[in-house]
Amino acid sequence: MTSRRRHLLVAALACAMAGVGTDGHAADPLPSWNEGAAKQSIVAFVGKVTQEGAPGFVPPAERIATFDNDGTLWAEQPMYFQLLFALDRVKALAPQHPEWNTKEPFASLLKGDVKGSLAGGERALAEIMMATHTGMTTEEFEKVVKDWVADAKHPETGRPFTGMVYQPMLELLAYLRANGFKTFIVSGGGVEFMRPWTEKVYGVPPEQVIGSSGKLKYELRDGRPVLVKLPELNFFDDKEGKPVGIQQHIGRRPLAAFGNSDGDLQMLQWTAAGSGPRLCLYVHHDDAAREWAYDRRSPVGRLDKGLDEARDRGWTVVSMKDDWKLIHPDGKR
Amino acid sequence: MTSRRRHLLVAALACAMAGVGTDGHAADPLPSWNEGAAKQSIVAFVGKVTQEGAPGFVPPAERIATFDNDGTLWAEQPMYFQLLFALDRVKALAPQHPEWNTKEPFASLLKGDVKGSLAGGERALAEIMMATHTGMTTEEFEKVVKDWVADAKHPETGRPFTGMVYQPMLELLAYLRANGFKTFIVSGGGVEFMRPWTEKVYGVPPEQVIGSSGKLKYELRDGRPVLVKLPELNFFDDKEGKPVGIQQHIGRRPLAAFGNSDGDLQMLQWTAAGSGPRLCLYVHHDDAAREWAYDRRSPVGRLDKGLDEARDRGWTVVSMKDDWKLIHPDGKR
């Protein structure tokens, strides 16, 4: 290699490491976001809190960003993916439970009638969750989740569930981390259902995942300690639960919070109430062609009060249709 | 500056950044630890898990270390410092509670009779904790703790409580972090009592502090969201609670765990049961001259079963008397 070629190579490498294009401009850290008010509000906020000496500057240790998961980082239709997991688990466990053939909500489910199975409302749902999420050790459950995530396919798109994450949000997570933020997930979903895959898929390690949880019991089995998942709710991380979960787990108010439903409203309110620059953002599912369009009347991921409050308070509302160049990493529906 | 002087300065700076003395030897990262089996076990463990390509190597993201607080990172005699805080708060709040003058456990306490006040056992203790730790917002409580920590003095040594941390453990925290570990506190103490000062004193940010907690309630007060501390226990982070707290909060088994009492035994068992190299360490309070000497029969920080199990299983037991050159950062008792 000539000295000049080597010089160019080193320069290109240095630029790549610094996120700068070889034409001298900074590379766009959010390439899947169309130019517009939403993208601008994100970049302006990050600029404000990271510029040393500026009035809005926040030291890196205090740069906390919290993300809802279902509907914010990955899809949630036609129902929460964790519920699809639970339904698959009922089928997988059925041979060990002959009594389920005549007992609701299991009997309908095993005949393929999901709607009938869930007709029993919250009680039916709780029974399905308890039967599939408890009574084993945390290690056993982790393996079940990992296996399911590796193999299972979405009933409408036929794709792996972790392929149905939102590319623009992956870029946003990485952009915030590159600017010194610690990124947390704060989800109504089960914490033990998310942790086995969030690090690989989102770059969010288990200790930065907050979610709903069941009680655990420490036991010695033949002298070996295990944690057993009990059929008793420990914490429900939704609505008013989100600021509570944030306080119990992080102990610091987020600078930025991202959600897509009324279940995230209290998290956004709590974030907005801090002093200095804050970023509150709703992802609005308005793209029926590339994803699903739903808001005020959807049973899953309803966004009604939140949409009003976002408009009243000037929070960022992202139109998936207009603000996102693509939805999923591979560009497919 | 001459070119040669500049060169020497750059070399010295580079060495300092790499923790290497200018004589070419690595600077001792644990200078307050005497050479011996305890120090050796720590250094050998860190060497094993950080050496790339070696069989015990663990990627940085999985390097989790958990530390008990009372008696492990700071002193805990003649009673837990949080209890001394609570007693001080009873005195401070008494003018707003004239009924306390005739009502136990407050009446005895206000007459200076701590022993009489606590004669009511767990119930008396719970009443004191509820009266002093609940009924205000998390922000109000944080301010109360910060003010107390800044001003209060230990009843026997007359020193600020945060001066009664253990210098060798501060070095151990820093040494583990320099080797890619995330350091967590896992304490039976209240999480909201610790978080206001652990970052400054231990370098442990609030999101890496796990402790006992009360329930919280999200409320809008004149449109402004607050979290109110309720008089109801949420989680007791001691004994069997410690592995549970670790799982709920971190979701990953520690590689190393540090404690000083039977309340830490389950955390050490849980840590030891993982695969590959693990470090389980007990601090043994055997230094009556420089600190306090207590173990099997102490009401505070009892170390009995843990001492037996540590010896049976070959865990590291640190003699404060023999293994530590000094106890507190300023060298005073």
XYZ file of C-alpha atoms in Angstrom:
666
model
C 0.000 0.000 0.000
C 1.364 3.448 -0.858
C 1.763 6.001 1.871
C -1.003 8.135 0.340
C -3.463 5.242 0.167
C -2.630 4.338 3.747
C -3.242 7.931 4.776
C -6.665 7.957 3.107
C -7.591 4.656 4.729
C -6.665 5.914 8.177
C -8.646 9.110 7.594
C -11.685 7.123 6.469
C -11.419 4.874 9.510
C -11.097 7.832 11.875
C -14.130 9.456 10.264
C -16.135 6.260 10.525
C -15.291 5.982 14.214
C -16.319 9.589 14.765
C -19.566 9.168 12.801
C -18.454 11.669 10.185
C -18.888 11.060 6.448
C -15.813 11.320 4.229
C -17.357 14.395 2.628
C -16.835 16.145 5.961
C -20.478 16.205 7.130
C -21.603 14.325 10.234
C -23.318 11.065 9.248
C -27.062 11.134 9.960
C -27.579 9.141 13.172
C -31.296 8.728 12.370
C -31.284 7.721 8.681
C -34.730 6.035 8.796
C -36.392 9.231 10.013
C -37.741 11.653 7.434
C -36.762 15.280 7.931
C -39.561 17.016 9.821
C -40.750 18.294 13.184
C -40.469 14.932 14.986
C -36.868 14.257 14.007
C -36.006 17.903 14.623
C -37.422 17.808 18.170
C -35.258 14.787 18.995
C -32.043 16.255 17.617
C -32.700 19.658 19.202
C -33.347 18.072 22.610
C -30.168 15.974 22.490
C -28.210 19.044 21.434
C -29.536 21.045 24.409
C -28.746 18.527 27.145
C -25.313 17.500 25.837
C -23.781 20.913 25.100
C -21.375 21.672 27.926
C -21.785 25.105 29.414
C -25.257 25.570 27.916
C -28.140 26.211 30.362
C -29.809 22.867 29.579
C -26.659 20.763 30.000
C -27.114 17.541 31.971
C -24.155 15.398 33.139
C -24.041 11.951 31.472
C -24.851 10.081 34.712
C -28.258 11.798 34.775
C -29.159 11.160 31.136
C -31.913 8.589 31.579
C -34.245 7.656 28.718
C -37.188 5.277 29.182
C -38.945 3.374 26.404
C -42.200 1.490 26.462
C -41.863 -1.798 24.553
C -45.153 -3.057 23.014
C -46.134 -0.714 20.204
C -43.151 1.565 20.837
C -40.130 -0.654 20.130
C -41.903 -3.585 18.465
C -45.388 -4.272 17.085
C -48.342 -5.265 19.282
C -51.073 -6.385 16.859
C -53.315 -8.339 16.602
C -52.519 -8.817 20.302
C -49.521 -8.401 22.627
C -46.784 -10.812 21.576
C -46.459 -12.059 25.145
C -50.065 -13.212 24.963
C -49.291 -15.090 21.732
C -46.388 -16.670 23.619
C -48.738 -17.690 26.426
C -51.225 -19.234 23.959
C -48.405 -21.225 22.329
C -47.304 -22.387 25.771
C -50.815 -23.629 26.618
C -50.664 -25.833 23.518
C -47.150 -27.038 24.366
C -48.081 -27.843 27.969
C -51.499 -29.396 27.202
C -50.261 -33.039 27.143
C -49.266 -32.638 30.821
C -52.712 -31.222 31.642
C -55.486 -33.557 30.399
C -57.936 -31.602 32.600
C -57.539 -28.585 30.299
C -59.563 -30.389 27.604
C -62.732 -29.683 29.563
C -61.728 -26.620 31.556
C -61.993 -23.001 30.408
C -60.207 -20.890 29.343
C -57.991 -23.759 28.159
C -60.610 -25.939 26.419
C -61.636 -23.278 23.871
C -58.045 -22.335 23.280
C -57.011 -25.917 22.558
C -59.834 -26.124 19.997
C -58.348 -23.063 18.271
C -60.990 -20.641 19.576
C -58.844 -17.837 21.021
C -61.739 -15.382 21.189
C -63.892 -17.848 23.126
C -61.022 -18.600 25.452
C -60.524 -14.930 26.279
C -64.261 -14.283 26.638
C -63.777 -14.835 30.367
C -62.014 -11.462 30.525
C -59.315 -10.634 33.025
C -59.896 -13.790 35.016
C -59.386 -16.011 31.960
C -56.294 -14.049 31.009
C -54.850 -14.324 34.508
C -55.404 -18.101 34.491
C -53.584 -18.452 31.180
C -50.707 -16.291 32.397
C -50.364 -18.168 35.691
C -50.444 -21.553 33.959
C -47.720 -20.556 31.516
C -45.524 -18.134 33.466
C -45.301 -19.643 36.957
C -44.484 -22.869 38.772
C -41.012 -23.164 37.281
C -37.639 -21.649 38.150
C -36.457 -18.400 36.604
C -33.787 -20.328 34.693
C -36.331 -22.767 33.264
C -38.570 -19.900 32.179
C -35.668 -18.057 30.570
C -34.918 -21.091 28.413
C -38.574 -21.433 27.366
C -38.657 -17.768 26.288
C -35.369 -18.012 24.391
C -36.553 -21.089 22.504
C -39.886 -19.483 21.641
C -38.328 -16.221 20.452
C -35.928 -18.196 18.246
C -38.662 -20.265 16.553
C -42.082 -18.625 16.778
C -43.648 -16.737 13.879
C -46.168 -13.907 13.853
C -49.646 -15.222 12.865
C -50.238 -12.569 10.169
C -46.790 -11.702 8.819
C -45.181 -15.108 9.315
C -42.033 -13.390 10.527
C -39.990 -13.868 13.707
C -41.273 -11.513 16.412
C -37.883 -9.904 16.952
C -37.905 -8.978 13.250
C -40.968 -6.855 13.971
C -39.057 -4.234 15.929
C -39.053 -0.662 14.602
C -35.885 0.336 12.773
C -36.275 4.087 13.512
C -36.534 3.305 17.224
C -33.412 1.112 17.104
C -31.617 4.122 15.630
C -33.057 6.369 18.340
C -31.846 3.994 21.094
C -28.343 3.939 19.585
C -28.329 7.712 19.026
C -29.219 8.409 22.662
C -26.599 5.946 23.920
C -23.970 7.538 21.664
C -24.861 10.787 23.439
C -24.276 9.404 26.910
C -27.818 8.285 27.730
C -28.646 5.124 29.633
C -31.596 3.570 27.814
C -34.220 1.688 29.855
C -37.295 -0.272 28.858
C -40.359 0.430 31.035
C -43.070 -1.929 29.856
C -46.348 -3.367 31.044
C -45.029 -6.662 29.707
C -43.366 -9.246 31.918
C -39.801 -8.432 32.863
C -38.764 -12.100 32.660
C -40.332 -12.343 29.203
C -38.270 -9.422 27.860
C -34.848 -9.821 29.449
C -33.767 -12.966 27.575
C -33.633 -11.060 24.270
C -33.578 -7.267 24.851
C -29.793 -7.024 25.006
C -29.303 -8.709 21.642
C -32.236 -6.997 19.919
C -32.229 -3.501 21.473
C -28.807 -3.271 23.141
C -30.613 -2.926 26.497
C -29.083 -5.168 29.200
C -31.355 -7.024 31.660
C -30.659 -4.598 34.501
C -32.135 -1.794 32.388
C -35.421 -3.591 31.753
C -38.358 -2.704 34.033
C -41.625 -4.553 33.638
C -44.475 -6.328 35.329
C -43.428 -9.224 37.529
C -44.643 -12.078 39.665
C -43.404 -12.910 43.133
C -40.297 -15.108 43.421
C -39.325 -17.569 46.140
C -35.760 -18.515 47.014
C -35.350 -22.248 47.682
C -32.540 -24.752 48.106
C -33.208 -27.857 45.977
C -30.718 -30.596 46.851
C -28.507 -27.840 48.200
C -28.700 -25.870 44.949
C -30.418 -22.471 45.151
C -33.240 -21.670 42.738
C -35.794 -18.887 42.359
C -39.292 -20.228 41.827
C -41.878 -18.159 39.954
C -45.007 -17.987 42.140
C -48.582 -17.513 40.858
C -48.893 -14.138 42.555
C -48.510 -10.686 41.033
C -45.588 -8.675 42.382
C -45.863 -5.493 40.332
C -47.992 -4.229 37.443
C -45.897 -1.806 35.436
C -48.565 0.096 33.543
C -50.212 3.549 33.780
C -49.614 4.894 37.353
C -47.290 1.903 37.799
C -44.757 3.252 35.319
C -43.523 6.250 37.340
C -43.571 3.989 40.414
C -41.494 1.350 38.608
C -39.088 4.036 37.409
C -38.633 5.380 40.928
C -38.225 1.947 42.508
C -35.796 0.743 39.881
C -33.902 3.807 38.658
C -34.463 6.341 41.440
C -33.949 9.182 38.996
C -36.488 10.976 36.795
C -36.038 10.346 33.056
C -34.965 13.192 30.779
C -36.767 11.572 27.867
C -39.649 9.107 27.634
C -41.132 7.274 24.665
C -44.480 5.536 24.445
C -47.424 4.827 22.183
C -50.487 4.422 24.374
C -52.486 5.767 27.293
C -50.594 3.225 29.415
C -47.535 5.432 28.944
C -49.225 8.735 29.799
C -48.171 8.845 33.461
C -44.562 8.040 32.502
C -44.592 10.978 30.092
C -46.236 13.275 32.666
C -43.639 12.303 35.273
C -40.837 12.943 32.790
C -42.261 16.275 31.623
C -42.575 17.535 35.221
C -38.802 17.600 35.723
C -36.870 20.831 35.385
C -34.868 21.788 32.289
C -35.266 20.344 28.792
C -37.309 17.149 28.561
C -38.426 15.088 25.594
C -41.807 13.337 25.661
C -42.690 11.431 22.522
C -45.612 9.341 21.340
C -45.372 6.925 18.421
C -48.712 7.172 16.574
C -49.787 4.043 14.684
C -51.291 5.628 11.579
C -49.768 3.466 8.858
C -52.298 0.843 7.757
C -50.303 0.079 4.622
C -46.968 -0.746 6.214
C -48.128 -1.663 9.751
C -51.457 -1.188 11.554
C -53.513 1.971 12.037
C -55.188 2.337 15.433
C -55.519 4.813 18.276
C -58.542 6.066 20.222
C -60.725 2.971 19.984
C -58.216 0.139 19.862
C -58.474 -2.491 22.616
C -54.704 -3.029 22.261
C -52.468 0.004 22.679
C -55.260 2.556 22.966
C -54.010 6.116 22.496
C -56.797 8.544 23.394
C -56.160 10.723 26.454
C -52.482 10.642 25.592
C -53.093 12.018 22.119
C -55.045 14.967 23.548
C -52.468 15.668 26.226
C -49.600 15.439 23.742
C -51.286 18.043 21.524
C -52.152 20.319 24.465
C -48.633 20.197 25.852
C -46.641 20.236 22.642
C -45.144 16.782 23.049
C -43.702 15.130 19.958
C -46.149 12.893 18.092
C -44.488 10.662 15.515
C -46.553 9.706 12.491
C -45.304 6.266 11.478
C -46.625 7.005 8.007
C -44.993 10.386 7.471
C -42.002 10.414 9.818
C -40.566 6.957 9.201
C -38.875 5.916 5.961
C -39.209 2.301 6.885
C -40.849 0.376 9.710
C -38.860 -2.815 10.285
C -35.120 -3.420 9.767
C -35.657 -5.542 6.647
C -38.145 -3.108 5.112
C -40.894 -5.758 4.872
C -44.266 -5.373 6.456
C 9.054 22.989 27.033
C 11.778 20.989 25.295
C 10.816 18.083 23.117
C 12.387 15.649 25.573
C 10.522 17.070 28.565
C 7.319 16.961 26.583
C 8.010 13.335 25.699
C 8.541 12.408 29.362
C 5.379 14.228 30.367
C 3.318 12.383 27.755
C 4.804 9.050 28.891
C 4.001 9.814 32.524
C 0.453 10.789 31.588
C -0.037 7.627 29.545
C 1.267 5.529 32.444
C -1.010 7.284 34.893
C -3.998 6.644 32.662
C -3.047 2.965 32.423
C -2.497 2.691 36.187
C 1.167 1.930 35.714
C 3.887 3.509 37.863
C 6.721 5.298 36.108
C 9.073 2.583 37.359
C 7.250 0.197 35.008
C 5.280 -1.753 37.650
C 1.515 -1.659 37.833
C 0.304 0.593 40.663
C -1.376 -1.383 43.464
C -5.141 -0.916 42.982
C -5.804 -2.074 46.566
C -3.218 -0.125 48.613
C -5.146 -0.378 51.908
C -5.186 -4.172 51.753
C -2.316 -6.066 53.393
C -0.741 -8.766 51.254
C -2.361 -12.075 52.174
C -4.902 -14.704 51.194
C -7.895 -12.307 51.096
C -6.279 -9.779 48.769
C -4.817 -12.591 46.691
C -8.224 -14.227 46.209
C -9.670 -10.940 44.911
C -6.851 -10.248 42.472
C -6.770 -13.863 41.252
C -10.532 -13.844 40.642
C -10.445 -10.586 38.687
C -7.518 -11.918 36.633
C -9.462 -15.073 35.733
C -12.660 -13.418 34.538
C -10.995 -10.577 32.618
C -8.297 -12.469 30.700
C -9.544 -12.810 27.130
C -9.276 -16.318 25.749
C -8.910 -17.864 29.221
C -11.526 -20.473 30.239
C -12.968 -18.260 32.981
C -13.331 -15.152 30.795
C -16.616 -13.257 31.193
C -17.666 -10.443 28.818
C -17.876 -7.031 30.537
C -21.676 -6.818 30.209
C -21.985 -9.868 32.493
C -19.556 -8.680 35.157
C -21.964 -7.945 37.998
C -20.750 -7.409 41.566
C -23.158 -6.938 44.483
C -22.287 -5.358 47.818
C -24.216 -5.330 51.050
C -24.072 -1.860 52.656
C -24.410 -1.906 56.486
C -21.274 -3.489 57.950
C -19.827 -4.162 54.495
C -19.349 -0.698 52.989
C -19.880 1.384 56.120
C -20.144 0.755 59.859
C -23.336 -0.442 61.560
C -22.687 -0.069 65.296
C -24.085 0.588 67.846
C -27.157 0.257 65.581
C -27.946 0.624 61.884
C -27.353 4.215 60.824
C -30.792 4.347 59.224
C -32.300 3.689 62.645
C -30.256 6.567 64.096
C -31.658 8.683 61.255
C -35.199 7.596 62.169
C -34.646 8.457 65.859
C -33.347 11.896 64.886
C -36.399 12.379 62.680
C -38.775 11.524 65.539
C -37.180 14.341 67.554
C -37.362 16.733 64.603
C -41.014 15.914 63.889
C -42.158 15.854 67.542
C -43.420 19.478 67.627
C -45.960 18.535 64.929
C -47.067 15.486 66.972
C -47.987 16.500 70.553
C -49.667 13.090 70.951
C -46.218 11.438 70.832
C -45.448 12.793 74.315
C -47.727 10.165 75.824
C -47.657 7.479 73.140
C -45.080 4.683 72.813
C -42.661 4.071 71.234
C -42.328 7.841 70.815
C -42.715 8.952 74.462
C -39.686 7.017 75.742
C -37.639 8.059 72.773
C -38.386 11.742 73.317
C -37.260 11.351 76.932
C -33.937 10.004 75.635
C -34.696 6.377 76.477
C -33.919 4.614 73.166
C -33.817 1.168 74.751
C -37.229 1.629 76.357
C -38.621 2.920 73.096
C -37.427 -0.147 71.187
C -38.587 -2.547 73.932
C -41.787 -2.935 71.904
C -39.804 -4.978 69.393
C -40.645 -5.141 65.709
C -43.946 -3.356 66.180
C -42.279 -0.372 67.847
C -39.624 -0.306 65.168
C -42.216 -0.431 62.398
C -44.134 2.473 63.983
C -40.985 4.577 64.149
C -40.097 3.745 60.546
C -43.595 4.521 59.245
C -43.754 7.822 61.158
C -40.418 8.968 59.756
C -40.233 7.392 56.287
C -43.752 7.729 54.881
C -46.498 10.255 54.286
C -44.336 12.570 52.198
C -43.301 12.620 48.554
C -40.133 10.924 47.352
C -38.632 14.349 46.621
C -39.373 15.621 50.126
C -37.839 12.498 51.649
C -34.730 12.802 49.471
C -34.133 16.307 50.782
C -34.568 15.195 54.402
C -31.984 12.423 53.902
C -29.508 14.718 52.156
C -29.754 17.303 54.943
C -29.310 14.662 57.646
C -26.337 13.018 55.957
C -24.678 16.432 55.609
C -25.094 17.370 59.296
C -25.573 14.334 61.528
C -22.773 12.910 63.647
C -22.210 9.388 64.912
C -23.089 9.129 68.651
C -19.807 7.452 69.624
C -17.218 8.728 67.165
C -18.707 12.188 66.592
C -17.925 11.863 62.888
C -20.163 12.267 59.846
C -21.672 8.916 58.918
C -20.327 8.995 55.372
C -16.840 9.309 56.891
C -17.378 5.888 58.452
C -17.199 4.026 55.154
C -14.442 1.450 54.718
C -11.480 2.647 52.663
C -10.450 -0.875 51.532
C -13.979 -1.454 50.200
C -13.941 1.883 48.327
C -10.755 0.649 46.648
C -12.385 -2.694 45.887
C -15.405 -0.974 44.283
C -13.102 1.152 42.116
C -10.876 -1.816 41.248
C -13.837 -3.884 40.051
C -15.225 -0.978 38.004
C -11.794 -0.419 36.437
C -12.018 -4.064 35.382
C -15.362 -3.660 33.646
C -17.655 -4.642 36.522
C -20.965 -2.965 37.241
C -21.099 -2.505 41.017
C -24.467 -2.767 42.768
C -25.519 -2.268 46.368
C -27.933 -4.931 47.662
C -28.904 -3.897 51.166
C -31.581 -4.595 53.741
C -31.601 -0.819 54.254
C -34.123 1.439 52.585
C -33.419 2.166 48.944
C -34.641 5.770 49.271
C -32.381 6.269 52.297
C -29.273 5.188 50.353
C -29.712 6.653 46.894
C -29.286 10.338 47.818
C -25.603 9.793 48.709
C -24.308 6.475 47.268
C -23.152 8.000 43.984
C -21.009 10.625 45.675
C -19.680 8.341 48.416
C -19.338 4.962 46.644
C -19.554 5.875 42.955
C -22.725 3.757 42.740
C -25.538 5.550 40.860
C -29.147 5.305 42.121
C -30.151 2.756 39.461
C -27.548 0.361 40.868
C -28.879 0.514 44.422
C -31.258 -2.265 45.503
C -32.815 -2.153 48.942
C -35.923 -2.504 51.024
C -38.771 -0.256 49.963
C -42.248 0.926 50.770
C -45.124 1.178 48.345
C -45.431 4.366 46.296
C -48.519 6.080 44.941
C -48.589 8.281 41.843
C -50.765 11.376 42.284
C -51.417 14.654 40.518
C -51.305 17.561 42.989
C -52.538 20.757 41.318
C -51.683 19.085 38.030
C -48.135 18.318 39.140
C -47.254 14.606 39.470
C -45.740 13.357 42.719
C -44.924 9.947 44.185
C -46.188 9.579 47.740
C -44.469 7.192 50.162
C -47.175 4.954 51.663
C -46.997 3.262 55.094
C -46.922 -0.208 53.536
C -43.922 -2.455 52.926
C -43.201 -3.150 49.280
C -40.098 -5.334 49.524
C -37.787 -6.537 52.292
C -34.331 -6.970 50.800
C -32.701 -9.241 53.359
C -31.794 -12.947 53.596
C -33.950 -14.844 51.005
C -35.004 -11.413 49.749
C -31.530 -10.599 48.440
C -31.418 -13.127 45.569
C -35.029 -12.175 44.811
C -34.127 -8.475 44.719
C -31.123 -9.239 42.517
C -33.274 -11.188 40.067
C -36.057 -8.599 39.994
C -33.703 -5.685 39.571
C -30.662 -6.980 37.688
C -31.951 -10.184 36.087
C -28.459 -11.579 35.987
C -26.584 -13.622 38.607
C -23.638 -11.782 40.185
C -20.086 -12.978 39.544
C -18.984 -11.597 42.891
C -20.832 -10.824 46.121
C -19.694 -9.116 49.303
C -21.360 -9.179 52.700
C -20.720 -9.290 56.428
C -23.684 -11.027 58.052
C -26.101 -13.939 57.914
C -28.448 -11.570 56.087
C -26.077 -11.840 53.121
C -25.773 -15.629 53.139
C -28.428 -16.310 50.488
C -26.895 -13.681 48.195
C -23.524 -15.414 48.497
C -25.091 -18.862 47.952
C -26.910 -17.621 44.861
C -23.682 -16.099 43.522
C -21.600 -19.200 44.262
C -24.067 -21.465 42.442
C -23.298 -19.901 39.058
C -20.897 -21.595 36.659
C -17.273 -20.526 36.197
C -15.188 -18.454 38.625
C -17.132 -16.692 41.373
C -15.980 -14.621 44.313
C -17.893 -14.770 47.605
C -16.458 -12.666 50.388
C -17.350 -11.938 53.988
C -15.998 -8.952 55.895
C -15.390 -10.176 59.466
C -15.599 -7.517 62.173
C -12.752 -8.622 64.426
C -11.052 -5.305 65.109
C -12.150 -3.983 68.506
C -9.299 -1.485 68.582
C -9.958 0.291 65.290
C -13.682 -0.531 64.842
C -15.994 -3.014 66.604
C -15.553 -6.741 67.135
C -18.704 -8.850 66.791
C -20.014 -11.894 64.983
C -21.972 -14.937 66.204
C -23.898 -13.315 69.042
C -24.341 -9.737 67.856
C -27.932 -8.485 67.543
C -26.728 -6.164 64.743
C -24.964 -7.775 61.788
C -24.863 -11.291 63.215
C -22.414 -13.532 61.347
C -22.881 -17.114 62.513
C -24.194 -19.545 59.892
C -22.393 -17.503 57.275
C -19.050 -17.905 59.028
C -19.457 -21.692 59.091
C -20.562 -21.878 55.477
C -17.718 -19.604 54.350
C -15.182 -21.877 56.021
C -16.812 -25.071 54.697
C -16.933 -23.748 51.150
C -13.648 -21.897 51.017
C -15.141 -18.431 50.586
C -12.920 -15.456 51.343
C -13.167 -14.188 54.922
C -11.571 -10.785 55.435
C -10.152 -10.059 58.851
C -10.527 -6.307 59.327
C -7.714 -6.512 61.867
C -5.203 -8.411 59.750
C -6.198 -7.734 56.154
C -6.851 -3.996 56.267
C -4.141 -1.379 56.726
C -6.719 1.195 57.634
C -10.454 1.191 58.225
C -11.804 4.619 57.253
C -10.505 7.013 54.589
C -9.067 9.445 57.143
C -7.441 6.697 59.216
C -9.311 7.691 62.400
C -11.492 5.341 64.326
